[in-house]
Short mmCIF file of C-alpha atoms in Angstrom, two decimals:
data_model
loop_
_atom_site.label_atom_id
_atom_site.label_comp_id
_atom_site.label_asym_id
_atom_site.label_seq_id
_atom_site.Cartn_x
_atom_site.Cartn_y
_atom_site.Cartn_z
CA MET G 1 81.64 161.31 73.81
CA ARG G 2 82.80 158.69 76.25
CA HIS G 3 82.37 155.99 73.65
CA CYS G 4 84.43 157.87 71.11
CA CYS G 5 87.17 158.52 73.58
CA LEU G 6 87.37 154.89 74.49
CA VAL G 7 87.76 153.86 70.87
CA LEU G 8 90.54 156.33 70.36
CA PHE G 9 92.34 154.99 73.43
CA VAL G 10 92.12 151.37 72.44
CA ASN G 11 93.27 152.05 68.90
CA LYS G 12 96.17 154.09 70.10
CA PHE G 13 97.46 151.31 72.37
CA GLU G 14 96.47 148.31 70.31
CA LYS G 15 100.11 147.31 70.38
CA PRO G 16 101.48 149.17 73.37
CA PRO G 17 105.20 149.93 73.33
CA SER G 18 107.38 148.57 76.09
CA ALA G 19 108.06 152.10 77.24
CA LEU G 20 104.55 152.44 78.58
CA PHE G 21 104.81 149.97 81.48
CA CYS G 22 103.69 151.32 84.82
CA THR G 23 106.37 152.37 87.22
CA ARG G 24 104.68 150.43 90.03
CA PRO G 25 103.13 146.94 89.79
CA LEU G 26 99.37 146.75 90.05
CA GLU G 27 97.76 144.71 92.77
CA LEU G 28 95.65 141.76 91.66
CA PRO G 29 92.86 141.21 91.00
CA SER G 30 92.08 144.70 89.55
CA PHE G 31 91.17 144.54 85.90
CA LYS G 32 88.45 147.16 85.27
CA MET G 33 89.14 150.33 83.39
CA ALA G 34 87.79 153.36 85.24
CA ALA G 35 85.39 155.76 83.51
CA GLY G 36 85.32 158.73 85.79
CA GLY G 37 85.54 158.49 89.51
CA SER G 38 83.14 155.60 89.93
CA GLY G 39 81.75 152.85 87.78
CA GLY G 40 83.50 151.90 84.53
CA LEU G 41 83.65 149.74 81.41
CA SER G 42 85.02 146.19 81.48
CA PHE G 43 86.89 144.79 78.50
CA PRO G 44 86.05 141.29 77.21
CA GLY G 45 87.21 138.49 79.49
CA VAL G 46 88.45 140.81 82.22
CA VAL G 47 86.95 141.01 85.70
CA GLY G 48 88.00 143.38 88.44
CA ASN G 49 87.35 146.72 90.02
CA SER G 50 88.83 150.16 90.26
CA THR G 51 90.41 150.86 93.61
CA PRO G 52 93.05 153.27 94.86
CA SER G 53 95.60 150.46 94.54
CA ASN G 54 94.99 150.48 90.79
CA ARG G 55 96.29 153.98 90.40
CA VAL G 56 99.74 155.29 89.66
CA GLY G 57 100.19 158.56 91.50
CA SER G 58 96.99 160.41 92.26
CA SER G 59 95.47 160.88 88.83
CA ALA G 60 96.48 158.05 86.48
CA SER G 61 94.08 155.11 86.26
CA SER G 62 95.26 151.56 85.43
CA TYR G 63 93.95 149.70 82.39
CA ASN G 64 93.96 146.14 81.21
CA TYR G 65 92.50 144.85 78.00
CA SER G 66 92.63 141.67 75.99
CA GLY G 67 96.08 141.11 74.54
CA GLY G 68 97.59 144.33 75.90
CA ALA G 69 99.30 145.89 78.87
CA ALA G 70 98.29 148.67 81.19
CA ALA G 71 100.02 152.00 80.90
CA SER G 72 100.58 155.15 82.86
CA SER G 73 101.33 158.15 80.65
CA PRO G 74 100.08 161.64 79.90
CA GLY G 75 97.88 160.14 77.23
CA ASN G 76 96.31 157.91 79.85
CA GLN G 77 95.74 160.84 82.13
CA ALA G 78 94.08 162.69 79.29
CA ALA G 79 91.83 159.74 78.56
CA SER G 80 90.86 159.64 82.20
CA ALA G 81 90.07 163.32 82.17
CA VAL G 82 87.91 162.91 79.08
CA SER G 83 85.97 160.17 80.76
CA SER G 84 85.04 162.44 83.62
CA THR G 85 84.56 165.78 81.85
CA GLY G 86 83.41 164.87 78.35
CA ALA G 87 85.96 167.26 76.75
CA SER G 88 87.90 166.30 73.65
CA PRO G 89 91.27 164.73 74.41
CA PRO G 90 94.44 166.66 73.59
CA ALA G 91 96.89 165.16 71.14
CA ALA G 92 98.96 162.37 72.66
CA PRO G 93 102.65 163.10 73.11
CA PRO G 94 105.21 161.02 71.20
CA PRO G 95 106.54 157.88 72.91
CA PRO G 96 109.64 158.27 75.06
CA PRO G 97 113.05 157.52 73.57
CA PRO G 98 114.63 154.04 74.04
CA ALA G 99 116.82 155.19 76.90
CA ALA G 100 113.82 156.39 78.83
CA ALA G 101 112.04 153.15 78.06
CA GLY G 102 114.85 151.23 79.64
CA LEU G 103 114.63 153.29 82.77
CA LEU G 104 110.89 152.82 83.09
CA HIS G 105 110.82 149.05 82.43
CA ARG G 106 109.65 147.01 85.41
CA GLU G 107 108.16 143.50 85.76
CA PRO G 108 104.58 144.31 86.73
CA VAL G 109 102.28 141.80 88.45
CA TYR G 110 99.46 142.60 86.08
CA ASN G 111 101.60 141.50 83.12
CA TRP G 112 102.39 138.11 84.69
CA GLN G 113 101.96 136.34 81.35
CA ALA G 114 105.08 138.00 79.94
CA THR G 115 107.39 136.19 82.35
CA LYS G 116 105.78 132.76 81.89
CA THR G 117 107.25 131.19 78.78
CA THR G 118 105.28 127.92 78.81
CA VAL G 119 101.67 126.91 79.24
CA ARG G 120 102.64 124.97 82.34
CA GLU G 121 104.19 128.04 83.96
CA ARG G 122 101.11 130.12 83.21
CA PHE G 123 98.71 127.55 84.61
CA THR G 124 100.96 127.01 87.65
CA PHE G 125 100.68 130.74 88.34
CA LEU G 126 96.89 130.43 88.36
CA PHE G 127 96.92 127.63 90.95
CA ASN G 128 95.12 128.75 94.15
CA ASN G 129 95.00 132.26 92.72
CA GLU G 130 92.05 134.63 92.46
CA VAL G 131 93.27 135.84 89.05
CA LEU G 132 90.64 134.86 86.45
CA SER G 133 89.02 132.45 88.92
CA ASP G 134 85.35 131.72 88.23
CA VAL G 135 84.51 129.24 90.99
CA HIS G 136 85.31 128.79 94.68
CA PHE G 137 85.30 125.62 96.76
CA LEU G 138 84.48 125.61 100.46
CA VAL G 139 86.60 122.63 101.49
CA GLY G 140 86.45 120.81 104.83
CA LYS G 141 84.38 121.36 107.94
CA GLY G 142 84.36 123.74 110.87
CA VAL G 143 87.26 125.99 111.71
CA GLY G 144 89.61 124.01 109.48
CA SER G 145 87.65 124.69 106.31
CA GLN G 146 89.14 126.78 103.50
CA ARG G 147 87.77 128.80 100.61
CA ILE G 148 89.84 127.89 97.56
CA PRO G 149 89.64 129.67 94.18
CA ALA G 150 89.76 127.67 90.94
CA HIS G 151 89.11 127.84 87.22
CA ARG G 152 86.38 125.71 85.68
CA PHE G 153 88.21 125.21 82.40
CA VAL G 154 91.37 123.86 84.04
CA LEU G 155 89.41 121.50 86.28
CA ALA G 156 87.24 120.22 83.43
CA VAL G 157 90.32 119.52 81.30
CA GLY G 158 91.90 117.43 84.08
CA SER G 159 88.91 115.56 85.52
CA ALA G 160 85.85 113.92 84.01
CA VAL G 161 83.99 114.50 87.28
CA PHE G 162 84.65 118.26 87.16
CA ASP G 163 83.77 118.27 83.47
CA ALA G 164 80.37 116.75 84.25
CA MET G 165 79.95 119.11 87.21
CA PHE G 166 80.47 122.24 85.09
CA ASN G 167 79.48 121.17 81.57
CA GLY G 168 77.21 118.11 81.89
CA GLY G 169 73.47 117.86 81.50
CA MET G 170 72.96 118.78 85.16
CA ALA G 171 75.84 121.24 85.41
CA THR G 172 75.92 123.52 88.41
CA THR G 173 75.70 127.25 87.96
CA SER G 174 76.84 128.00 91.47
CA THR G 175 80.12 129.81 91.98
CA GLU G 176 80.44 128.48 95.55
CA ILE G 177 80.69 124.69 95.91
CA GLU G 178 80.87 123.00 99.32
CA LEU G 179 83.07 119.91 99.78
CA PRO G 180 82.73 118.94 103.46
CA ASP G 181 84.09 115.41 102.93
CA VAL G 182 87.43 116.53 101.45
CA GLU G 183 90.48 117.68 103.39
CA PRO G 184 91.78 121.11 102.30
CA ALA G 185 95.38 119.87 102.02
CA ALA G 186 94.29 116.96 99.83
CA PHE G 187 92.15 119.19 97.61
CA LEU G 188 95.05 121.61 97.16
CA ALA G 189 97.29 118.67 96.25
CA LEU G 190 94.73 117.65 93.62
CA LEU G 191 94.55 121.18 92.19
CA LYS G 192 98.35 121.47 92.20
CA PHE G 193 98.51 118.34 90.08
CA LEU G 194 95.78 119.49 87.68
CA TYR G 195 97.38 122.90 87.18
CA SER G 196 101.04 121.91 86.99
CA ASP G 197 101.51 118.09 87.03
CA GLU G 198 103.39 118.57 90.30
CA VAL G 199 102.87 115.93 92.99
CA GLN G 200 102.72 117.14 96.57
CA ILE G 201 102.03 114.23 98.89
CA GLY G 202 103.50 113.12 102.18
CA PRO G 203 102.91 110.53 104.90
CA GLU G 204 100.24 112.69 106.55
CA THR G 205 98.27 113.50 103.38
CA VAL G 206 98.73 110.54 101.05
CA MET G 207 95.57 108.68 102.06
CA THR G 208 93.31 111.75 101.89
CA THR G 209 94.89 112.69 98.57
CA LEU G 210 94.26 109.19 97.25
CA TYR G 211 90.63 109.49 98.33
CA THR G 212 90.31 112.87 96.61
CA ALA G 213 91.99 111.66 93.42
CA LYS G 214 89.57 108.75 93.26
CA LYS G 215 86.58 110.97 94.02
CA TYR G 216 87.40 113.24 91.09
CA ALA G 217 88.68 110.51 88.73
CA VAL G 218 92.30 111.58 88.34
CA PRO G 219 94.02 108.20 87.83
CA ALA G 220 97.49 109.67 87.28
CA LEU G 221 97.46 111.20 90.76
CA GLU G 222 96.04 107.94 92.15
CA ALA G 223 99.03 106.12 90.68
CA HIS G 224 101.46 108.55 92.33
CA CYS G 225 99.76 108.03 95.69
CA VAL G 226 99.90 104.26 95.36
CA GLU G 227 103.56 104.40 94.32
CA PHE G 228 104.32 106.55 97.37
CA LEU G 229 102.60 104.00 99.60
CA LYS G 230 104.53 101.13 98.01
CA LYS G 231 107.84 102.84 98.68
CA ASN G 232 106.90 103.47 102.30
CA LEU G 233 105.35 100.06 102.99
CA ARG G 234 106.80 98.42 106.10
CA ALA G 235 105.82 95.65 108.46
CA ASP G 236 104.66 98.14 111.10
CA ASN G 237 102.18 99.84 108.73
CA ALA G 238 101.26 96.93 106.47
CA PHE G 239 97.92 96.24 108.17
CA MET G 240 96.90 99.91 108.19
CA LEU G 241 97.72 100.26 104.49
CA LEU G 242 95.98 96.97 103.71
CA THR G 243 92.77 98.29 105.27
CA GLN G 244 93.03 101.49 103.23
CA ALA G 245 93.87 99.61 100.03
CA ARG G 246 90.77 97.46 100.43
CA LEU G 247 88.66 100.52 101.23
CA PHE G 248 89.87 102.41 98.15
CA ASP G 249 89.78 99.32 95.92
CA GLU G 250 93.51 99.27 95.16
CA PRO G 251 94.19 95.56 94.51
CA GLN G 252 97.83 96.04 93.58
CA LEU G 253 98.62 97.84 96.83
CA ALA G 254 96.58 95.28 98.79
CA SER G 255 98.57 92.47 97.21
CA LEU G 256 101.87 94.12 98.16
CA CYS G 257 100.64 94.59 101.73
CA LEU G 258 99.70 90.92 101.97
CA GLU G 259 103.08 89.85 100.61
CA ASN G 260 104.80 92.03 103.19
CA ILE G 261 102.65 90.47 105.92
CA ASP G 262 103.59 87.00 104.63
CA LYS G 263 107.29 87.83 104.88
CA ASN G 264 107.13 89.66 108.20
CA THR G 265 104.07 88.12 109.84
CA SER G 266 105.32 88.34 113.40
CA ASP G 267 106.40 92.00 113.16
CA ALA G 268 103.18 92.96 111.37
CA LEU G 269 101.00 91.29 114.01
CA ASN G 270 102.90 93.03 116.80
CA ALA G 271 102.39 96.48 115.26
CA GLU G 272 99.76 98.77 116.78
CA GLY G 273 97.83 98.95 113.52
CA PHE G 274 96.92 95.25 113.58
CA THR G 275 94.28 95.57 116.28
CA ASP G 276 92.66 98.47 114.38
CA ILE G 277 91.79 96.51 111.23
CA ASP G 278 88.22 95.54 110.38
CA LEU G 279 86.87 91.98 110.48
CA ASP G 280 86.90 91.52 106.69
CA THR G 281 90.58 92.43 106.54
CA LEU G 282 91.33 90.01 109.38
CA VAL G 283 89.50 87.25 107.51
CA ALA G 284 91.43 88.03 104.30
CA VAL G 285 94.70 87.55 106.19
CA LEU G 286 93.70 84.39 108.08
CA GLU G 287 92.62 82.72 104.83
CA ARG G 288 96.17 82.84 103.48
CA ASP G 289 98.30 79.72 103.28
CA THR G 290 101.50 81.78 103.18
CA LEU G 291 101.74 83.35 106.64
CA GLY G 292 105.16 82.83 108.17
CA ILE G 293 104.24 82.21 111.81
CA ARG G 294 103.35 79.36 114.12
CA GLU G 295 99.63 78.91 114.56
CA ILE G 296 99.68 79.37 118.34
CA ARG G 297 101.24 82.84 117.95
CA LEU G 298 98.68 83.69 115.29
CA PHE G 299 95.90 82.64 117.68
CA ASN G 300 97.30 84.87 120.44
CA ALA G 301 97.36 87.84 118.06
CA VAL G 302 93.77 87.19 117.00
CA VAL G 303 92.70 87.13 120.67
CA ARG G 304 94.34 90.55 121.07
CA TRP G 305 92.31 91.79 118.10
CA SER G 306 89.09 90.45 119.65
CA ASP G 307 89.84 92.36 122.86
CA ALA G 308 90.16 95.60 120.87
CA GLU G 309 87.01 94.84 118.88
CA CYS G 310 85.00 94.32 122.07
CA GLN G 311 86.16 97.73 123.27
CA ARG G 312 85.19 99.33 119.94
CA GLN G 313 81.74 97.80 120.22
CA GLN G 314 81.59 98.87 123.88
CA HIS G 315 81.03 95.31 125.07
CA PRO G 316 82.60 93.70 128.13
CA ILE G 317 85.72 91.70 127.29
CA THR G 318 84.38 88.21 127.95
CA SER G 319 85.04 84.91 126.20
CA GLU G 320 81.55 84.91 124.78
CA ASN G 321 81.87 88.43 123.37
CA LYS G 322 85.31 87.64 121.96
CA ARG G 323 83.86 84.69 120.06
CA LYS G 324 81.04 86.86 118.73
CA ALA G 325 83.52 89.55 117.66
CA LEU G 326 85.65 87.01 115.80
CA GLY G 327 82.71 85.56 113.92
CA LYS G 328 83.85 83.62 110.86
CA ALA G 329 87.50 84.46 111.58
CA LEU G 330 87.55 81.86 114.37
CA SER G 331 87.03 79.00 111.92
CA LEU G 332 90.12 80.14 109.99
CA ILE G 333 92.47 79.49 112.91
CA ARG G 334 94.19 76.19 112.07
CA PHE G 335 94.20 74.59 115.51
CA PRO G 336 95.24 71.14 114.13
CA LEU G 337 98.61 72.67 113.19
CA MET G 338 99.44 73.30 116.86
CA THR G 339 101.15 70.78 119.06
CA ILE G 340 98.95 69.20 121.73
CA GLU G 341 100.95 71.08 124.36
CA GLU G 342 100.37 74.45 122.63
CA PHE G 343 96.68 73.74 122.25
CA ALA G 344 96.25 72.59 125.85
CA ALA G 345 98.06 75.60 127.33
CA GLY G 346 96.32 78.21 125.16
CA PRO G 347 93.15 77.74 123.08
CA ALA G 348 91.74 74.91 125.21
CA GLN G 349 91.68 77.21 128.25
CA SER G 350 90.76 80.45 126.49
CA GLY G 351 87.00 79.94 126.74
CA ILE G 352 86.62 81.01 123.10
CA LEU G 353 86.12 77.43 121.89
CA THR G 354 83.10 75.37 122.88
CA ASP G 355 83.52 72.22 124.95
CA ARG G 356 82.62 70.11 121.92
CA GLU G 357 85.31 71.81 119.80
CA VAL G 358 87.93 71.32 122.51
CA VAL G 359 87.12 67.60 122.85
CA SER G 360 87.17 66.98 119.10
CA LEU G 361 90.54 68.71 118.76
CA PHE G 362 92.03 66.71 121.65
CA LEU G 363 90.81 63.53 119.95
CA HIS G 364 92.38 64.73 116.71
CA PHE G 365 95.72 65.12 118.48
CA THR G 366 95.67 61.79 120.35
CA VAL G 367 93.79 59.00 118.55
CA ASN G 368 93.91 57.15 115.23
CA PRO G 369 92.14 57.13 112.94
CA LYS G 370 91.83 60.86 113.53
CA PRO G 371 88.28 62.19 113.66
CA ARG G 372 87.38 65.04 111.35
CA VAL G 373 87.37 68.51 112.90
CA GLU G 374 85.68 71.73 111.85
CA PHE G 375 88.98 73.55 111.51
CA ILE G 376 91.41 73.63 108.59
CA ASP G 377 94.38 71.30 108.93
CA ARG G 378 96.18 72.45 105.76
CA PRO G 379 99.65 73.74 106.66
CA ARG G 380 100.59 77.35 106.14
CA CYS G 381 103.65 77.87 104.02
CA CYS G 382 105.44 81.23 104.21
CA LEU G 383 106.47 80.94 100.60
CA ARG G 384 105.28 82.57 97.41
CA GLY G 385 105.14 81.09 93.98
CA LYS G 386 103.80 77.82 92.71
CA GLU G 387 103.99 74.53 94.56
CA CYS G 388 106.19 71.97 92.82
CA ASN G 389 106.71 68.23 93.22
CA ILE G 390 108.84 65.49 91.71
CA ASN G 391 108.12 61.73 91.44
CA ARG G 392 111.15 59.46 91.52
CA PHE G 393 109.40 56.21 90.45
CA GLN G 394 108.25 55.17 86.99
CA GLN G 395 105.99 52.26 88.00
CA VAL G 396 103.73 51.19 90.90
CA GLU G 397 103.52 47.69 92.38
CA SER G 398 101.65 46.02 95.27
CA ARG G 399 102.36 44.97 98.84
CA TRP G 400 104.77 46.99 100.90
CA GLY G 401 104.56 46.13 104.59
CA TYR G 402 105.21 48.09 107.77
CA SER G 403 106.61 46.99 111.12
CA GLY G 404 107.34 50.28 112.90
CA THR G 405 110.61 50.98 111.08
CA SER G 406 111.10 54.12 109.01
CA ASP G 407 111.30 54.14 105.24
CA ARG G 408 114.21 56.42 104.33
CA ILE G 409 115.88 57.89 101.27
CA ARG G 410 118.83 60.30 101.08
CA PHE G 411 118.73 63.21 98.67
CA SER G 412 120.45 66.45 97.72
CA VAL G 413 119.53 69.33 95.40
CA ASN G 414 121.46 71.77 93.23
CA ARG G 415 119.67 74.90 94.50
CA ARG G 416 117.98 76.23 97.61
CA ILE G 417 114.39 75.00 98.05
CA PHE G 418 111.79 74.61 100.80
CA VAL G 419 110.26 71.18 101.30
CA VAL G 420 106.69 71.36 102.57
CA GLY G 421 105.70 67.68 102.50
CA PHE G 422 105.80 64.23 100.93
CA ALA G 423 103.33 62.22 98.93
CA LEU G 424 103.03 58.59 100.13
CA TYR G 425 101.47 55.42 98.79
CA GLY G 426 98.30 54.08 100.45
CA SER G 427 96.63 50.76 101.16
CA ILE G 428 96.09 47.93 98.67
CA HIS G 429 93.03 46.85 100.70
CA GLY G 430 90.67 49.69 99.93
CA PRO G 431 89.92 52.89 101.88
CA THR G 432 92.08 53.04 105.02
CA ASP G 433 93.50 55.51 107.53
CA TYR G 434 97.23 55.62 108.29
CA GLN G 435 99.13 57.11 111.18
CA VAL G 436 102.44 58.54 110.05
CA ASN G 437 105.45 60.44 111.31
CA ILE G 438 107.43 62.32 108.65
CA GLN G 439 110.86 63.86 109.13
CA ILE G 440 113.68 65.57 107.28
CA ILE G 441 117.08 64.98 108.87
CA HIS G 442 120.37 66.76 108.18
CA THR G 443 122.37 63.64 107.35
CA ASP G 444 125.84 64.69 108.49
CA SER G 445 124.76 66.05 111.89
CA ASN G 446 121.73 63.75 112.34
CA THR G 447 119.67 66.85 113.26
CA VAL G 448 115.91 66.70 112.74
CA LEU G 449 115.06 69.84 110.74
CA GLY G 450 111.34 69.26 110.47
CA GLN G 451 108.76 66.67 111.47
CA ASN G 452 105.06 66.07 111.88
CA ASP G 453 103.04 63.37 113.64
CA THR G 454 99.86 63.15 111.64
CA GLY G 455 97.76 60.82 109.56
CA PHE G 456 96.14 60.51 106.17
CA SER G 457 93.25 58.70 104.57
CA CYS G 458 93.60 56.77 101.33
CA ASP G 459 90.96 55.43 98.94
CA GLY G 460 92.60 52.14 97.93
CA SER G 461 93.93 53.46 94.62
CA SER G 462 97.55 53.27 93.48
CA GLY G 463 97.87 57.05 93.60
CA THR G 464 99.75 59.07 96.20
CA PHE G 465 98.46 60.97 99.23
CA ARG G 466 99.83 64.22 100.60
CA VAL G 467 101.36 64.48 104.08
CA MET G 468 102.62 67.95 105.00
CA PHE G 469 105.03 69.48 107.49
CA LYS G 470 103.71 72.15 109.81
CA GLU G 471 106.36 74.56 108.56
CA PRO G 472 108.54 74.59 105.43
CA VAL G 473 111.95 72.97 105.76
CA GLU G 474 114.83 74.85 104.14
CA ILE G 475 117.04 72.67 101.95
CA LEU G 476 120.42 74.09 100.95
CA PRO G 477 122.25 73.18 97.74
CA ASN G 478 124.72 70.27 97.70
CA VAL G 479 123.95 69.17 101.27
CA ASN G 480 122.82 65.63 102.14
CA TYR G 481 119.40 65.20 103.76
CA THR G 482 117.37 62.13 104.72
CA ALA G 483 113.64 61.93 104.12
CA CYS G 484 111.88 59.61 106.59
CA ALA G 485 108.33 58.29 106.85
CA THR G 486 107.19 55.90 109.60
CA LEU G 487 103.75 54.47 108.78
CA LYS G 488 101.33 52.45 110.90
CA GLY G 489 98.69 50.68 108.84
CA PRO G 490 98.05 47.85 106.38
CA ASP G 491 100.24 46.89 103.42
CA SER G 492 100.45 49.55 100.73
CA HIS G 493 101.44 50.07 97.14
CA TYR G 494 105.09 50.92 96.42
CA GLY G 495 107.14 52.33 93.57
CA THR G 496 109.64 50.62 91.28
CA LYS G 497 112.04 51.53 88.48
CA GLY G 498 113.34 54.44 90.52
CA LEU G 499 115.47 57.25 89.13
CA ARG G 500 118.74 58.35 90.70
CA LYS G 501 118.35 61.87 89.27
CA VAL G 502 115.10 63.75 88.78
CA ILE G 503 115.02 67.25 87.24
CA HIS G 504 112.15 69.66 87.68
CA GLU G 505 111.98 72.57 85.23
CA SER G 506 109.91 75.65 86.05
CA PRO G 507 107.28 76.24 83.35
CA THR G 508 107.51 80.02 83.86
CA THR G 509 111.22 80.76 84.41
CA GLY G 510 112.81 77.62 82.98
CA ALA G 511 114.92 77.23 86.14
CA LYS G 512 115.94 73.62 86.78
CA THR G 513 115.96 71.92 90.18
CA CYS G 514 117.93 68.66 90.16
CA PHE G 515 117.31 66.03 92.88
CA THR G 516 119.92 63.31 93.41
CA PHE G 517 118.85 60.23 95.42
CA CYS G 518 120.89 57.54 97.15
CA TYR G 519 120.29 54.76 99.62
CA ALA G 520 119.99 55.66 103.33
CA ALA G 521 121.77 52.96 105.31
CA GLY G 522 120.86 52.02 108.86
CA ASN G 523 117.42 51.58 110.35
CA ASN G 524 115.55 51.46 107.03
CA ASN G 525 112.31 49.64 106.22
CA GLY G 526 113.69 48.80 102.79
CA THR G 527 113.18 51.89 100.68
CA SER G 528 115.99 52.49 98.18
CA VAL G 529 116.64 54.40 94.97
CA GLU G 530 115.15 51.53 92.95
CA ASP G 531 111.93 50.89 94.91
CA GLY G 532 109.96 51.55 98.09
CA GLN G 533 108.02 54.42 99.72
CA ILE G 534 108.33 58.23 99.66
CA PRO G 535 107.74 58.53 95.92
CA GLU G 536 107.22 62.32 95.84
CA ILE G 537 108.74 65.40 97.45
CA ILE G 538 106.60 68.57 97.52
CA PHE G 539 108.53 71.83 97.55
CA TYR G 540 108.79 75.52 96.68
CA THR G 541 111.78 77.14 94.98
#
């Protein structure tokens, strides 16, 4: 009899009229139709239970079935009575008139689908909701952990990792999954994105959300996290974000962090996050040729990092332990770029360098030919882009002598550039070492804008040899400058058939940089537009 009664009920309300909405919303989740006072029959796809909160008044039970709505009516009460007594149901009364329907119409919680006009709205409603949930995640550790409901289908649609977890060859059948390595806020941000495409990230959660998005292979959310980090990248957090970018294998973010450090090296090194970076990140920074800071200040910052590293390793802060903590990073400090005064007052007395290293560096600063040292002497240039150079001579000849007087040439450019060095001719007598002082002088004010006392080795060929400034020299458009080189050494090659104007065109942008040369009068060793030394200028645009 119960079976027959049930069939009659379902047929009667196969397409329930709007007048039969309950007068009070049902509490979720409660989706089981009662059959008598206890127990009951579940309809396909519906999970729930029968509780007092499912009832309207004291006698009407609530019902939910696939494709329909629950109802509270005399017919429902009769069906409930049949379920408990086994008697035949009385005839159902006719539906109420339209006016009554309007009075009874409410927006019930159980009929939530009716108010959600799009798939996105319906799935957004299911986010972090027990309704229809078929899996729970125990996220986090200890008192901060949370039990979060979810829906296997939604997760599998949005993530290949969840798809394999629930539908793969070794799919789990558990309805409780522990995720101790994931932060609850980050996991909820991931679910929010999977259910609704909404992005909920902030400064406090972006890194844990990025980790979670990577863990569950949701690249679209990864991209949002990275974009958020890009927009919030500053000098004071560049090192912290660089460490995270390297950890999470985000090369684009890492590159942006490094560019920010290049532009704001001093501010980045002074930020608290610098001393917290790992050794590999420190090495990655020290290897760069584009840091915009004097080498002595970079050395002082690295010593600060070594102090912090000793504390992390719980070692006494001694010179020996600092050297051990620095490891291969120490060899990346470019001590030859310091002045002898800077080196003597700082690194030479730090105890981090060995006696042999200190002696070899002092010899490098003071004698010629300069002995080779174990440290890089290539200048750092706080500029991005490709190095450029122009050659103002069309032919090379022999025998240009030196007597302690500078070779000079005046020049101007049509756009702002940064000169980083010259290329000079070498000896006609085979391999030789030269001592040289190079300068760039602001012609009108006679101000030295950049200089370097250094040396170079040549191989006896007619080619040119690079000599670099310690820091880039800014050259403004349409201003006269004088390039000077004072060499000590044997006779060299020299250039002839010089050009008054030389144009360099960028192979990527097509931008043209025009150099105009003219004779520099005064104390000049003989170099002119037509012939002499200083054949090449090396620069960045």
